[in-house]
């Protein structure tokens, strides 16, 4: 065992080398000294009480044992006995002075052991000396005894100091023993563990930790800590081995990294295509629904147009006009319902048209009058005199809002009346702010339900749904359409007293001469009968087109295979092609006819008859070689114009590239012409604004990925922007972007000349799109 002095190093060094032991020592010493002070104070208190109790006992002894005998000796004037008794009192502990004041003789003063008569700390007691003589008490004098308190205090402090010193030495000894034990049993082992941890941190993992001590019978906390450190060492060794193995694998696969990147790119491309496919699922569903609903509506519209062309009396002609407007309203409502998702996503675009408000209102009331008459309701229209007639706005949206509100009023009213009142809130030469109020005497709406009545799929309560049916979407569409028109809707209602729904909207004034006419006077008719191949699988649609083209020689093919066969065997002046056909699709038939130079109808114009007229659909039609598109239901004027080759926007054919590039023009006039024909100039301008937004967002990211040589991101951004350019007809930009996408997919370097050319084309494309009017 080491010498004791080796276990107690210098204190100044000990605090630095063994901070934990030093803290334990400070804590133990502090607590021990506190306890010593408390213990010493308690002992001093007890000694103080004991000393004064001893003085009290001496006083009582004097009173009980000495006073009576001393009084008798004074009475007998026995001087020797008096001195003897005073000497006995003098010998009591801590007595400083004795003074006897005798009445009949001189006073006696006897000093005690302490010869200093100037003692200040004294305690004096006086005793009266009384002698009983003949049953009478005689006062003989007074005995004064003074006690030396300084000696008492000295003994108390001496004993207290002794206790303090003894206990302090004992505590220091205990602390030293604790420190030694703590050092032997804990601190040195903790230091060994700390050194071992530093060795592990420096990478020395060969040896396990063993403490220099006798193994205990039962595992303690130090053993648990040692085991944890050893397990950590093993875990680190395993982790290092695993990482070394991974590094070996990485070094082994380093030459195959390019292949791994290509596979990852291919996997990401597949995931991207899957995501795009999921995104397009909704569009395909809407496209299919559009086709399935538009197909029977095509027959309805066609038959109505044929009836309008036949000989009818005035009343019949009026009925047919109402039926025509109602069918148009139904078609417009269907279009708006399909675009409800675009409404709530903010992608809906307003396409204003010029229309007659009075005609719209009278046709609405005429359309809904039969249902009101069936329920024996009075349907009344009240239009203020100061309201103009001709306005520029989204007629179909306004019609749908008023139709929904009027239909709801009639639906939820069992007796009484329904009134449509139009008033002018503000009037200027350029515009009028109108309030359309639809009042009924129906069931009314509870106040707590009114705030949710314009939410989608919401009705007043379940009893309303069970009684009247409906999806709860009509008022939500009204609200969205009103907001997109710049107006707003609201209601006032009391349960059982009816409701008033209102629409406030500002309309731009226009003139009657600016309205489009729907008669046939402006139609450019073909100079001769043409041989036309009609590819259509629905019989009613066949009859409609045959009726509209009665003066032409029309041949019918009811599926794609027959159409392809007839197109290769017979020459036609024109082919009208439905897109959804059994067997081969109309798109595939058109592609095969236009890409086969040996086909007899290789250069024959093909016009698409389809309900799928989204911009991306139109782009695919043009790629297949189709020259024009007519939306179902087929309009007679539009059909005749397409047959004669008339284009309503010939001015757009002049837009092309001014550069020397002979591949493709900057803007494909055919695509713009079809967009103009199908969507109208206003909606086309809205699409151009949206394209500019996409271009401004995507082009900077694409440039950054090009300069960073990030091939994957470059491919993604180029693919996205190329699709947008394809849709809007910016062919040259699309061609360069497709080339960039292919180059990035192959991991090839992009030349500076190509980048410069692409930047110029993108700049020209953006300029054309921004200047579009």
mmCIF file of C-alpha atoms in Angstrom, residues 286 290 294 328-344 348-351 394-404 473-474 476-478 480-482 484-485 683:
data_model
loop_
_atom_site.group_PDB
_atom_site.id
_atom_site.type_symbol
_atom_site.label_atom_id
_atom_site.label_comp_id
_atom_site.label_asym_id
_atom_site.label_seq_id
_atom_site.Cartn_x
_atom_site.Cartn_y
_atom_site.Cartn_z
ATOM 1 C CA UNK A 286 -63.277 15.263 -67.362
ATOM 2 C CA UNK A 290 -67.305 15.871 -71.599
ATOM 3 C CA UNK A 294 -71.645 16.345 -75.360
ATOM 4 C CA UNK A 328 -77.251 26.374 -74.828
ATOM 5 C CA UNK A 329 -77.704 27.234 -71.153
ATOM 6 C CA UNK A 330 -77.496 23.544 -70.249
ATOM 7 C CA UNK A 331 -74.307 23.198 -72.267
ATOM 8 C CA UNK A 332 -72.801 26.295 -70.652
ATOM 9 C CA UNK A 333 -73.798 25.040 -67.198
ATOM 10 C CA UNK A 334 -72.145 21.724 -67.921
ATOM 11 C CA UNK A 335 -68.984 23.496 -69.049
ATOM 12 C CA UNK A 336 -68.924 25.558 -65.853
ATOM 13 C CA UNK A 337 -69.461 22.493 -63.662
ATOM 14 C CA UNK A 338 -66.527 20.794 -65.383
ATOM 15 C CA UNK A 339 -64.458 23.886 -64.699
ATOM 16 C CA UNK A 340 -65.497 24.128 -61.022
ATOM 17 C CA UNK A 341 -62.138 22.697 -60.000
ATOM 18 C CA UNK A 342 -60.485 25.445 -62.024
ATOM 19 C CA UNK A 343 -62.741 27.997 -60.330
ATOM 20 C CA UNK A 344 -61.617 27.119 -56.805
ATOM 21 C CA UNK A 348 -60.735 30.023 -64.381
ATOM 22 C CA UNK A 349 -60.504 32.711 -67.055
ATOM 23 C CA UNK A 350 -63.290 35.149 -67.874
ATOM 24 C CA UNK A 351 -64.087 35.525 -71.606
ATOM 25 C CA UNK A 394 -69.327 36.713 -69.332
ATOM 26 C CA UNK A 395 -72.895 36.051 -70.472
ATOM 27 C CA UNK A 396 -72.793 32.308 -69.785
ATOM 28 C CA UNK A 397 -71.619 32.824 -66.197
ATOM 29 C CA UNK A 398 -74.285 35.442 -65.518
ATOM 30 C CA UNK A 399 -76.925 33.176 -67.047
ATOM 31 C CA UNK A 400 -75.819 30.256 -64.906
ATOM 32 C CA UNK A 401 -75.896 32.310 -61.681
ATOM 33 C CA UNK A 402 -79.409 33.624 -62.366
ATOM 34 C CA UNK A 403 -80.629 30.222 -63.567
ATOM 35 C CA UNK A 404 -79.392 28.527 -60.398
ATOM 36 C CA UNK A 473 -73.127 22.557 -55.519
ATOM 37 C CA UNK A 474 -75.327 25.160 -57.256
ATOM 38 C CA UNK A 476 -71.176 27.324 -54.438
ATOM 39 C CA UNK A 477 -70.813 27.676 -58.221
ATOM 40 C CA UNK A 478 -72.835 30.908 -58.068
ATOM 41 C CA UNK A 480 -67.316 31.365 -57.355
ATOM 42 C CA UNK A 481 -68.666 32.652 -60.681
ATOM 43 C CA UNK A 482 -69.792 35.921 -59.085
ATOM 44 C CA UNK A 484 -64.649 35.818 -60.921
ATOM 45 C CA UNK A 485 -66.998 38.327 -62.550
ATOM 46 C CA UNK A 683 -59.606 33.833 -73.605
#
